[in-house]
mmCIF file of C-alpha atoms and ligand atoms in Angstrom:
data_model
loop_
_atom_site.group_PDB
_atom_site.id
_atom_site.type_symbol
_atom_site.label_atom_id
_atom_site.label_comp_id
_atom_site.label_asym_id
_atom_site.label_seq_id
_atom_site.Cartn_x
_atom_site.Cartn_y
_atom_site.Cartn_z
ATOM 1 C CA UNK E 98 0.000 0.000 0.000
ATOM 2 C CA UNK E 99 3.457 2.184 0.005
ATOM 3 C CA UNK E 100 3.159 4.878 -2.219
ATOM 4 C CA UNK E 101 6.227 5.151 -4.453
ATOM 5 C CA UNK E 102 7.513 8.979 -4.769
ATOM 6 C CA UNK E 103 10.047 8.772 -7.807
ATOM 7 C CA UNK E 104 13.146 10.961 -6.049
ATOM 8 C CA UNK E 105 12.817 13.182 -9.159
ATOM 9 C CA UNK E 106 9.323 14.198 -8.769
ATOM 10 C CA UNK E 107 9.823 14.588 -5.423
ATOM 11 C CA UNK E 108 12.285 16.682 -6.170
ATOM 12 C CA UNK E 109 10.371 18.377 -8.587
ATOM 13 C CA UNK E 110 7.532 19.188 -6.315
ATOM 14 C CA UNK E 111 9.693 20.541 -3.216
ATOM 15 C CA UNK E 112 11.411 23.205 -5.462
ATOM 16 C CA UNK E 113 8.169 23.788 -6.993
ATOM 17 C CA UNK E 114 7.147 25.081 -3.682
ATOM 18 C CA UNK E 115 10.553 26.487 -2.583
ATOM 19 C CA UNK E 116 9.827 28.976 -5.811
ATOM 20 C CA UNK E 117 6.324 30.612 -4.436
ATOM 21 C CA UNK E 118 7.519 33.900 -3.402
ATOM 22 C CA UNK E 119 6.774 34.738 -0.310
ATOM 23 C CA UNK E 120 3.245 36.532 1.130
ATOM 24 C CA UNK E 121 3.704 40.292 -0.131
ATOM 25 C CA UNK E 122 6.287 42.383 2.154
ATOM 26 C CA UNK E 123 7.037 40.325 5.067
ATOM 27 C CA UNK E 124 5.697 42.180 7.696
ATOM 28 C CA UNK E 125 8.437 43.177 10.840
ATOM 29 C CA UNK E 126 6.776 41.155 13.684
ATOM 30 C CA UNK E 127 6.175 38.307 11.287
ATOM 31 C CA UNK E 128 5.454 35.075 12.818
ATOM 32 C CA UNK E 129 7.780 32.980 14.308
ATOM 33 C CA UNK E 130 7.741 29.271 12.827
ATOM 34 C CA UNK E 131 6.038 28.494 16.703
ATOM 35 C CA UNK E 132 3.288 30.774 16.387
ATOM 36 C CA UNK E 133 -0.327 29.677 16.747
ATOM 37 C CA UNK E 134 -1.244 29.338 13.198
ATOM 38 C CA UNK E 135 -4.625 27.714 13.719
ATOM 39 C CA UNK E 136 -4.922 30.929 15.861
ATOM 40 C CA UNK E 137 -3.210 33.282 13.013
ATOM 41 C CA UNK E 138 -6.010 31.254 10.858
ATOM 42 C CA UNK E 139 -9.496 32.258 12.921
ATOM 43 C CA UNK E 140 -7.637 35.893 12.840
ATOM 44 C CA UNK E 141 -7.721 35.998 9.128
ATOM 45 C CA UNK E 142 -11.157 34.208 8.600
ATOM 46 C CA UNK E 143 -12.461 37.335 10.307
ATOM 47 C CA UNK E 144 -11.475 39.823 8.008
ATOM 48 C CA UNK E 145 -12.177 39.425 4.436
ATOM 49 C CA UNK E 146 -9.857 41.469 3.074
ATOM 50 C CA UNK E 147 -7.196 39.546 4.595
ATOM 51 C CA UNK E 148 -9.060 36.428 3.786
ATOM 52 C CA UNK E 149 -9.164 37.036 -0.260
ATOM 53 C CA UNK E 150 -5.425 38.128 -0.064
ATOM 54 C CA UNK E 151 -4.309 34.809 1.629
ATOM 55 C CA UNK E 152 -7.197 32.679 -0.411
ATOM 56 C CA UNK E 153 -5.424 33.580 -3.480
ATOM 57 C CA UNK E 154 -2.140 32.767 -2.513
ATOM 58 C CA UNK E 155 -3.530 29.184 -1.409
ATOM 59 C CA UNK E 156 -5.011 28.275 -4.550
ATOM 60 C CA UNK E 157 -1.617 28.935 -6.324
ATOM 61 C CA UNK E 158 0.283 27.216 -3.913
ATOM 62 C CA UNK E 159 -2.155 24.447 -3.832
ATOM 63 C CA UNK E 160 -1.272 23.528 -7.544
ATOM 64 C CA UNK E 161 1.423 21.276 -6.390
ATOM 65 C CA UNK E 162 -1.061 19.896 -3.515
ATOM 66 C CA UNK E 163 -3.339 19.074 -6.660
ATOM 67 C CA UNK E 164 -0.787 16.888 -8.348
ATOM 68 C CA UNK E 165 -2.079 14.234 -5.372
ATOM 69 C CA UNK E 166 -4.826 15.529 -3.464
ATOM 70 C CA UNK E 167 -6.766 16.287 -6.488
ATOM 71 C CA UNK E 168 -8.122 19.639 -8.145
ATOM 72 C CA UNK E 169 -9.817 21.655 -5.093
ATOM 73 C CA UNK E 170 -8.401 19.142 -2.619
ATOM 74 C CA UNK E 171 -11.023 16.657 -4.162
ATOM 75 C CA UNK E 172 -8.542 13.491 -4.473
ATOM 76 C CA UNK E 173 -9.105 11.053 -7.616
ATOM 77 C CA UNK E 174 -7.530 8.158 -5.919
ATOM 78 C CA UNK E 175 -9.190 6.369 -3.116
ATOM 79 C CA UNK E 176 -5.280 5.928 -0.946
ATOM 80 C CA UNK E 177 -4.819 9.827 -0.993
ATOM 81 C CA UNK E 178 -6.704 11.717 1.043
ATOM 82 C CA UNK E 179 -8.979 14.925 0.192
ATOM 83 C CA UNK E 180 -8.415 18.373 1.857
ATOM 84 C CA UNK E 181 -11.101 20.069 0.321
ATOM 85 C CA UNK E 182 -13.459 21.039 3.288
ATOM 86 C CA UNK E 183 -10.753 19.918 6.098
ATOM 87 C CA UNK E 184 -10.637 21.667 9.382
ATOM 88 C CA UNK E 185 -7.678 24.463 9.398
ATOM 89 C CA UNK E 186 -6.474 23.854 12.599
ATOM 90 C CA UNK E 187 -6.618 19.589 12.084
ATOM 91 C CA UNK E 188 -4.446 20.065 8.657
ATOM 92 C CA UNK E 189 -2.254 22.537 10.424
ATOM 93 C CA UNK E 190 -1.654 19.470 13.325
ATOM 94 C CA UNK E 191 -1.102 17.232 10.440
ATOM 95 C CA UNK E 192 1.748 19.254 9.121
ATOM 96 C CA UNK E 193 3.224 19.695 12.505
ATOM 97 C CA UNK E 194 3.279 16.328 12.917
ATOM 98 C CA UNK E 195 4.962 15.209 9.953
ATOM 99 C CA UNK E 196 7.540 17.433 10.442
ATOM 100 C CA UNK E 197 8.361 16.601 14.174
ATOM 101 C CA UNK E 198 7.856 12.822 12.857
ATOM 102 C CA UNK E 199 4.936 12.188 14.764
ATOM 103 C CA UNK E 200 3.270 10.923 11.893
ATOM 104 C CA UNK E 201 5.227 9.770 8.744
ATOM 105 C CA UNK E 202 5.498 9.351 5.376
ATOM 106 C CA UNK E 203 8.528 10.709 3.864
ATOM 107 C CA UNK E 204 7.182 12.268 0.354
ATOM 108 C CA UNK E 205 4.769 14.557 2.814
ATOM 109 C CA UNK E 206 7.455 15.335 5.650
ATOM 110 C CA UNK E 207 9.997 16.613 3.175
ATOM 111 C CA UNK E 208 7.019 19.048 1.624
ATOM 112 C CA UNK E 209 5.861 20.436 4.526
ATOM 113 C CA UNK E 210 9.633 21.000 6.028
ATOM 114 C CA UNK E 211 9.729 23.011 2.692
ATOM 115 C CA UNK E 212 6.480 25.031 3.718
ATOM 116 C CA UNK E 213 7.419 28.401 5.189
ATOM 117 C CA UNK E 214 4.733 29.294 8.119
ATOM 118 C CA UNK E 215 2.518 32.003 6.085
ATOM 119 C CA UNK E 216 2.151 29.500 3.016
ATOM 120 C CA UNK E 217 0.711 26.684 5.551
ATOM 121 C CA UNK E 218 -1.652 29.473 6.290
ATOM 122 C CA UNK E 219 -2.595 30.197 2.830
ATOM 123 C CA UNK E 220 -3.107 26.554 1.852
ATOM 124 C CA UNK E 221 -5.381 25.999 4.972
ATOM 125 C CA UNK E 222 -7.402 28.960 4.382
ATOM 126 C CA UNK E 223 -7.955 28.099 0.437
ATOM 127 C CA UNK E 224 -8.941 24.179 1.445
ATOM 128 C CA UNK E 225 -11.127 25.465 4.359
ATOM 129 C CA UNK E 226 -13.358 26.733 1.519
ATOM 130 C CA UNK E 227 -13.182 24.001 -1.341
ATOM 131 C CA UNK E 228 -16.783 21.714 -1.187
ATOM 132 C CA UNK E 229 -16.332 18.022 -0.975
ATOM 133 C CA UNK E 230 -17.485 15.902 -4.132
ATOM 134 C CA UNK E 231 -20.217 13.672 -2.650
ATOM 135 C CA UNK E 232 -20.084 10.121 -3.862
ATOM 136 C CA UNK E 233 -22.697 8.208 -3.201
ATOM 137 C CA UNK E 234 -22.697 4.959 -1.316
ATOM 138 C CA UNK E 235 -21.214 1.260 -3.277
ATOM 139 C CA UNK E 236 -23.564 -0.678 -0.766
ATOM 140 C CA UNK E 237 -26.834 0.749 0.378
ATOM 141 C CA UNK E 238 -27.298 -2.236 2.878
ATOM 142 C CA UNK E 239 -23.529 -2.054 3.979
ATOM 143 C CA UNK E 240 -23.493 1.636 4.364
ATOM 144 C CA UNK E 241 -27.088 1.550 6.372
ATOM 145 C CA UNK E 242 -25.046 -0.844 9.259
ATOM 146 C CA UNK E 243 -22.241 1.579 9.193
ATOM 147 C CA UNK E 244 -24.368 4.391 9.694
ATOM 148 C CA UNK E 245 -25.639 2.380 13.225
ATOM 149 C CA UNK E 246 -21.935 1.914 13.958
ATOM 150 C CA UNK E 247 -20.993 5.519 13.840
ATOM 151 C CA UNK E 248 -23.600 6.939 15.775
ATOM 152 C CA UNK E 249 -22.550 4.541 18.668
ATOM 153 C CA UNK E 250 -19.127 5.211 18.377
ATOM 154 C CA UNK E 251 -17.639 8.168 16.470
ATOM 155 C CA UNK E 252 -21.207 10.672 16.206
ATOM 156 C CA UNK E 253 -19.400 12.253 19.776
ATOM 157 C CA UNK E 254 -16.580 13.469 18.289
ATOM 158 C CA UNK E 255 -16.731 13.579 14.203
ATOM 159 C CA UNK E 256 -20.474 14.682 14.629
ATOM 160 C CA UNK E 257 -23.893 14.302 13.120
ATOM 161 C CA UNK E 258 -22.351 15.287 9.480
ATOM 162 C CA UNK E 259 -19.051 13.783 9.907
ATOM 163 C CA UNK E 260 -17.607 17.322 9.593
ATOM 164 C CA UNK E 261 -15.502 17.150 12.784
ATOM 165 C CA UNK E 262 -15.181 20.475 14.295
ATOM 166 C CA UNK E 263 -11.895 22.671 15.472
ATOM 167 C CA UNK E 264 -10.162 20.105 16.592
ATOM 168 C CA UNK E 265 -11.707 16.547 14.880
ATOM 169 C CA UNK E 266 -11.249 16.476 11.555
ATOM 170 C CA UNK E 267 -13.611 16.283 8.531
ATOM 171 C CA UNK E 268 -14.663 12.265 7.391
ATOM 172 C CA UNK E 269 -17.717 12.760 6.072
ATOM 173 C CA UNK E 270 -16.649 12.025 2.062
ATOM 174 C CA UNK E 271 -13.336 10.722 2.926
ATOM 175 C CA UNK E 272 -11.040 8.553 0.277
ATOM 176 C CA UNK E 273 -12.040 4.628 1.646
ATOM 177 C CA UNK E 274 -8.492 3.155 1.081
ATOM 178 C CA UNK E 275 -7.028 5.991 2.926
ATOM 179 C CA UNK E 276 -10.019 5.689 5.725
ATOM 180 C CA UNK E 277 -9.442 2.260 6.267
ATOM 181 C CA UNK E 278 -5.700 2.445 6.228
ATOM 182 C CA UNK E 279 -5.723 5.087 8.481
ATOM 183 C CA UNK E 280 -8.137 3.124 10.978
ATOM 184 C CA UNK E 281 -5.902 0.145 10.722
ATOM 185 C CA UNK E 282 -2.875 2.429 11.786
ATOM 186 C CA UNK E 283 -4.690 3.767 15.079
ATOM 187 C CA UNK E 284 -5.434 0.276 16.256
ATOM 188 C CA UNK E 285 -2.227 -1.556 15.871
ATOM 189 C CA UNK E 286 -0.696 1.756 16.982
ATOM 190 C CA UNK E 287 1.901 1.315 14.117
ATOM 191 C CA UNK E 288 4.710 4.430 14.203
ATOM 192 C CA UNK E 289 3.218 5.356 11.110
ATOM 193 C CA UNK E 290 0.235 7.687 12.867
ATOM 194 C CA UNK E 291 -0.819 7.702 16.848
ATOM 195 C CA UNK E 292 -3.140 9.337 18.443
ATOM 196 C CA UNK E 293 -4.287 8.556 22.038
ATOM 197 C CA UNK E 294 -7.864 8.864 21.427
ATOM 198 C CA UNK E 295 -8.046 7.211 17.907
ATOM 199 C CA UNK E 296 -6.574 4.470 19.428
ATOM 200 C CA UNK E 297 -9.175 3.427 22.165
ATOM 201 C CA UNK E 298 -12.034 3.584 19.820
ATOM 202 C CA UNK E 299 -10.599 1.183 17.178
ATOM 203 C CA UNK E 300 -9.184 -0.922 19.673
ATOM 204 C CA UNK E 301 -12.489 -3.158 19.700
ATOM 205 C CA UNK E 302 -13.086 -2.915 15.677
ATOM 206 C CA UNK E 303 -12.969 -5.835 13.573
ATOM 207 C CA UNK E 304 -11.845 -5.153 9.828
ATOM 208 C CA UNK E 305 -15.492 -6.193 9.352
ATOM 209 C CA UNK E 306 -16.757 -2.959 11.741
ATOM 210 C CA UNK E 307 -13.763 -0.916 9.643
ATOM 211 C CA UNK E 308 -15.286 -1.797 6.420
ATOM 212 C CA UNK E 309 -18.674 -1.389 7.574
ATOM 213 C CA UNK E 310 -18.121 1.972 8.814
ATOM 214 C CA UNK E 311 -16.050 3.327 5.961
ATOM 215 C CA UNK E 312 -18.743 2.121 3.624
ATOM 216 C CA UNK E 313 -20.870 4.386 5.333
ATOM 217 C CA UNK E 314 -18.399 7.558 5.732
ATOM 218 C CA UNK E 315 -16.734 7.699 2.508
ATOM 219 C CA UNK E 316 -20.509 8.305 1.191
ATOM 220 C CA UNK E 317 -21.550 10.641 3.884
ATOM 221 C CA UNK E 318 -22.973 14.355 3.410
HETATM 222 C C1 HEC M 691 3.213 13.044 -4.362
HETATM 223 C C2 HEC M 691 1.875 13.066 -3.779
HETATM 224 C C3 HEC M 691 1.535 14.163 -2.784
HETATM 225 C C4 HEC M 691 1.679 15.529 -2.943
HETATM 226 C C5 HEC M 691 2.251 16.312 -4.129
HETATM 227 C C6 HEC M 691 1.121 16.123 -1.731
HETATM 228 N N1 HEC M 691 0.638 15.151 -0.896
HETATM 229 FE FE1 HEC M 691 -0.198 15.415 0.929
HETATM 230 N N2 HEC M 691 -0.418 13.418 1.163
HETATM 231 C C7 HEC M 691 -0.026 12.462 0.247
HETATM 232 C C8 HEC M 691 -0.327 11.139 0.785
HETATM 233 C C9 HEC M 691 -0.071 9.814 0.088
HETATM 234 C C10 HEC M 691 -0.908 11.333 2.056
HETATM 235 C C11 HEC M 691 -1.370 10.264 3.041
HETATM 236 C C12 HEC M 691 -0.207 9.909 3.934
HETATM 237 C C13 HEC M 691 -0.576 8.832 4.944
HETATM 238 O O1 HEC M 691 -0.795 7.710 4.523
HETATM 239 O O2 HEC M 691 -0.691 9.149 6.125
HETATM 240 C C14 HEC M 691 -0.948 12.782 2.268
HETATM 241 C C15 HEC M 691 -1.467 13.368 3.412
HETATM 242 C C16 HEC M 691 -1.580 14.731 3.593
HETATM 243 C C17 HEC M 691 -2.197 15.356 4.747
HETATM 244 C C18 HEC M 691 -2.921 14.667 5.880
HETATM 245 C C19 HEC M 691 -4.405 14.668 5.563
HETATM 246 C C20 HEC M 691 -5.313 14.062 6.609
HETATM 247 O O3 HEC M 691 -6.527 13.937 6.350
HETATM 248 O O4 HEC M 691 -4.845 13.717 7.692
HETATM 249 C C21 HEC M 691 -2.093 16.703 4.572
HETATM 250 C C22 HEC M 691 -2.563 17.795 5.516
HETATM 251 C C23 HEC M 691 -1.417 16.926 3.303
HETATM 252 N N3 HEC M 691 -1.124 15.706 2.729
HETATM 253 C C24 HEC M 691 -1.153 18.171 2.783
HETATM 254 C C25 HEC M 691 -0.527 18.389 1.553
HETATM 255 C C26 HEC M 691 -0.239 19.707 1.032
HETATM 256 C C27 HEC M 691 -0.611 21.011 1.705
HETATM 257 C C28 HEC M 691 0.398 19.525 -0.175
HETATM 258 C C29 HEC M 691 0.945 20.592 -1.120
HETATM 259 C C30 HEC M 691 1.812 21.609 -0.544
HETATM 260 C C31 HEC M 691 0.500 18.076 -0.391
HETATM 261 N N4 HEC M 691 -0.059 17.433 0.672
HETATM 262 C C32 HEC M 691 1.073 17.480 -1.498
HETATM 263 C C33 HEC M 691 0.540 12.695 -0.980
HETATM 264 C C34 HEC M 691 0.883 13.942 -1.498
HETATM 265 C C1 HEC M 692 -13.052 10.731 21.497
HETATM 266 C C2 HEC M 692 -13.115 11.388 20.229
HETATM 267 C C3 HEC M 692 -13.126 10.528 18.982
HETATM 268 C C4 HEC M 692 -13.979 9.493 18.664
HETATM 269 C C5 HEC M 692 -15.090 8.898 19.529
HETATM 270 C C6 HEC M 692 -13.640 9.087 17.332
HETATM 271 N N1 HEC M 692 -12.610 9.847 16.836
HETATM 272 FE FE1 HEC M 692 -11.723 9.663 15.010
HETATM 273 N N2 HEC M 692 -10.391 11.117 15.482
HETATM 274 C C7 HEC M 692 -10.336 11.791 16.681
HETATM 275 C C8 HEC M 692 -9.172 12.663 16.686
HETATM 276 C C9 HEC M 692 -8.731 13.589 17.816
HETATM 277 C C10 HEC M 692 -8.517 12.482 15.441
HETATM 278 C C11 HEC M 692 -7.213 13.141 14.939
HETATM 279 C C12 HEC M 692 -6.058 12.229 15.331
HETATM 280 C C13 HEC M 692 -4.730 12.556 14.705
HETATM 281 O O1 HEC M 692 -4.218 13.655 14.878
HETATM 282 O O2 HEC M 692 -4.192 11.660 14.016
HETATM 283 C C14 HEC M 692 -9.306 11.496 14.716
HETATM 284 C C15 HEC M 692 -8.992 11.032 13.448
HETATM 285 C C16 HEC M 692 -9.756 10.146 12.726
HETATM 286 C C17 HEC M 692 -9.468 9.730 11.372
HETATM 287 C C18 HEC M 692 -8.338 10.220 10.491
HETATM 288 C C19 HEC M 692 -8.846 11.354 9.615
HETATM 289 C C20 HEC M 692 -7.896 11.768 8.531
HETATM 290 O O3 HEC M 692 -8.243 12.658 7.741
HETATM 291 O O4 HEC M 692 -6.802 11.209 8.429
HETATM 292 C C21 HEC M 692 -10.448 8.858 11.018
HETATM 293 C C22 HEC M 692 -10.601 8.143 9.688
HETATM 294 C C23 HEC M 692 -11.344 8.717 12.136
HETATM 295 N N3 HEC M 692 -10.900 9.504 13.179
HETATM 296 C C24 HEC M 692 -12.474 7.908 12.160
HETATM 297 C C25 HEC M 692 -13.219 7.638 13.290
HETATM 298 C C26 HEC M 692 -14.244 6.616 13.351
HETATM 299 C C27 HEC M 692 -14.664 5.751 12.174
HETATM 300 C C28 HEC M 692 -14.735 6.628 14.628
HETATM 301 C C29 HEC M 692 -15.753 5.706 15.235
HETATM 302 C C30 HEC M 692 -15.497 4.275 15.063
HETATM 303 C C31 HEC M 692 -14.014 7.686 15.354
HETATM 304 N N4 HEC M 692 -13.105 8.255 14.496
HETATM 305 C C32 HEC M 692 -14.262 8.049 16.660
HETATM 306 C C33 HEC M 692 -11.255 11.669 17.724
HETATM 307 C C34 HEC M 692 -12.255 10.736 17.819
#
């Protein structure tokens, strides 16, 4: 299920983002790489003049996103994920934790070490605002016992429309490969991705619950 980056397109891709010039003048108290960007985020959502400035930006930088993650962050291929939609301040922990390691896969670790700060921002604030592509369900009967399934266990936290919320990230519409993968991960806690609470609620899945339950998501609007 590895995906194979060839070193040149890697290579490629990195530079491609090296080259985005940076946002405008930087500004003197610019932020520091530790800065609270989910908070720098909410601070730019609420002014729109701000908001088109850095929405542009994102959708340029997102080009080289779209070479994987699909045109608007709306993947083509069911192992990659989609962004379009995705919570700012859950991609913005994703990035942070590919480049402390936390979570790995070495195409996107090397990318987002590339990333300055402000063009994280940008590309969270354009995919905040891309719609999902709704697909609809391969197995009504399937999906209907996944449905059951989530309410009991994931409605809490993902909520009623699988959108997530600050913290939680967006399902609802998710890639299945990458779903299922990504379930499979949490519960054998595999160095690959970890997360504390992820962990308890697959503990008790069978692959027959996983595949139940992504049936169900990776339709969901
Ligand atoms: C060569 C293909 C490729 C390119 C180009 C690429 N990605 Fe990825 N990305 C992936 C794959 C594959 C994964 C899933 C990794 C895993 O299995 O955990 C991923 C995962 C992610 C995730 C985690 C999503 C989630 O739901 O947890 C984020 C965030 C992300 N990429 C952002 C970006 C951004 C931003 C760019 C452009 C600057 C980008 N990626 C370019 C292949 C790519
Ligand atoms: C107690 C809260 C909680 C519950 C309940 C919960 N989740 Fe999660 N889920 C999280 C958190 C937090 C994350 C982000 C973890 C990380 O950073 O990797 C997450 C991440 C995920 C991801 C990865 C998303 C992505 O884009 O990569 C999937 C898939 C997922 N959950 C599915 C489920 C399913 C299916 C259930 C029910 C069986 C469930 N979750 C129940 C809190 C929860």
């Amino acid at each position: 299920m590895a995906m194979r980056i060839p070193v040149a397109l890697a290579t490629v891709l990195v530079s491609m983002v090296m080259a985005f010039p940076a946002l405008g003048q930087p500004v003197k108290d610019a932020a520091p790489a530790e800065v609270d960007l989910a908070a720098r985020v909410k601070a730019i959502q609420a002014n729109p003049r701000q908001f088109d400035a850095f929405y542009k930006i994102g959708a340029k930088s997102a080009a080289v996103c779209a070479n994987c993650h699909g045109d608007n962050g709306n993947s083509t291929n069911p192992d990659i994920p989609n962004l379009a939609g995705q919570n700012p301040a859950y991609l913005l922990e994703q990035m942070r934790q590919f480049i402390s390691d936390e979570r790995r896969n070495e195409f996107m670790q090397g990318l987002m070490k590339a990333l300055k700060p402000e063009e994280k921002v940008s590309i969270v604030v354009f995919y905040s605002r891309q719609d999902i592509q709704h697909k609809p369900a391969t197995n009504e009967a399937l999906a209907a016992k996944g449905q059951e399934y989530y309410a009991k266990n994931c409605l809490s936290c993902h909520g009623e429309q699988g959108r997530g919320n600050e913290k939680m990230p967006q399902v609802a519409g998710q890639q299945p490969n990458y779903l299922s993968v990504a379930l499979k991960r949490y519960r054998s806690g595999s160095i690959v991705r970890k997360d504390t609470q992820m962990s308890v609620v697959t503990q008790p899945m069978t692959d027959a619950d996983i595949a139940t339950v992504v049936t169900y998501i990776s339709a969901m609007k």
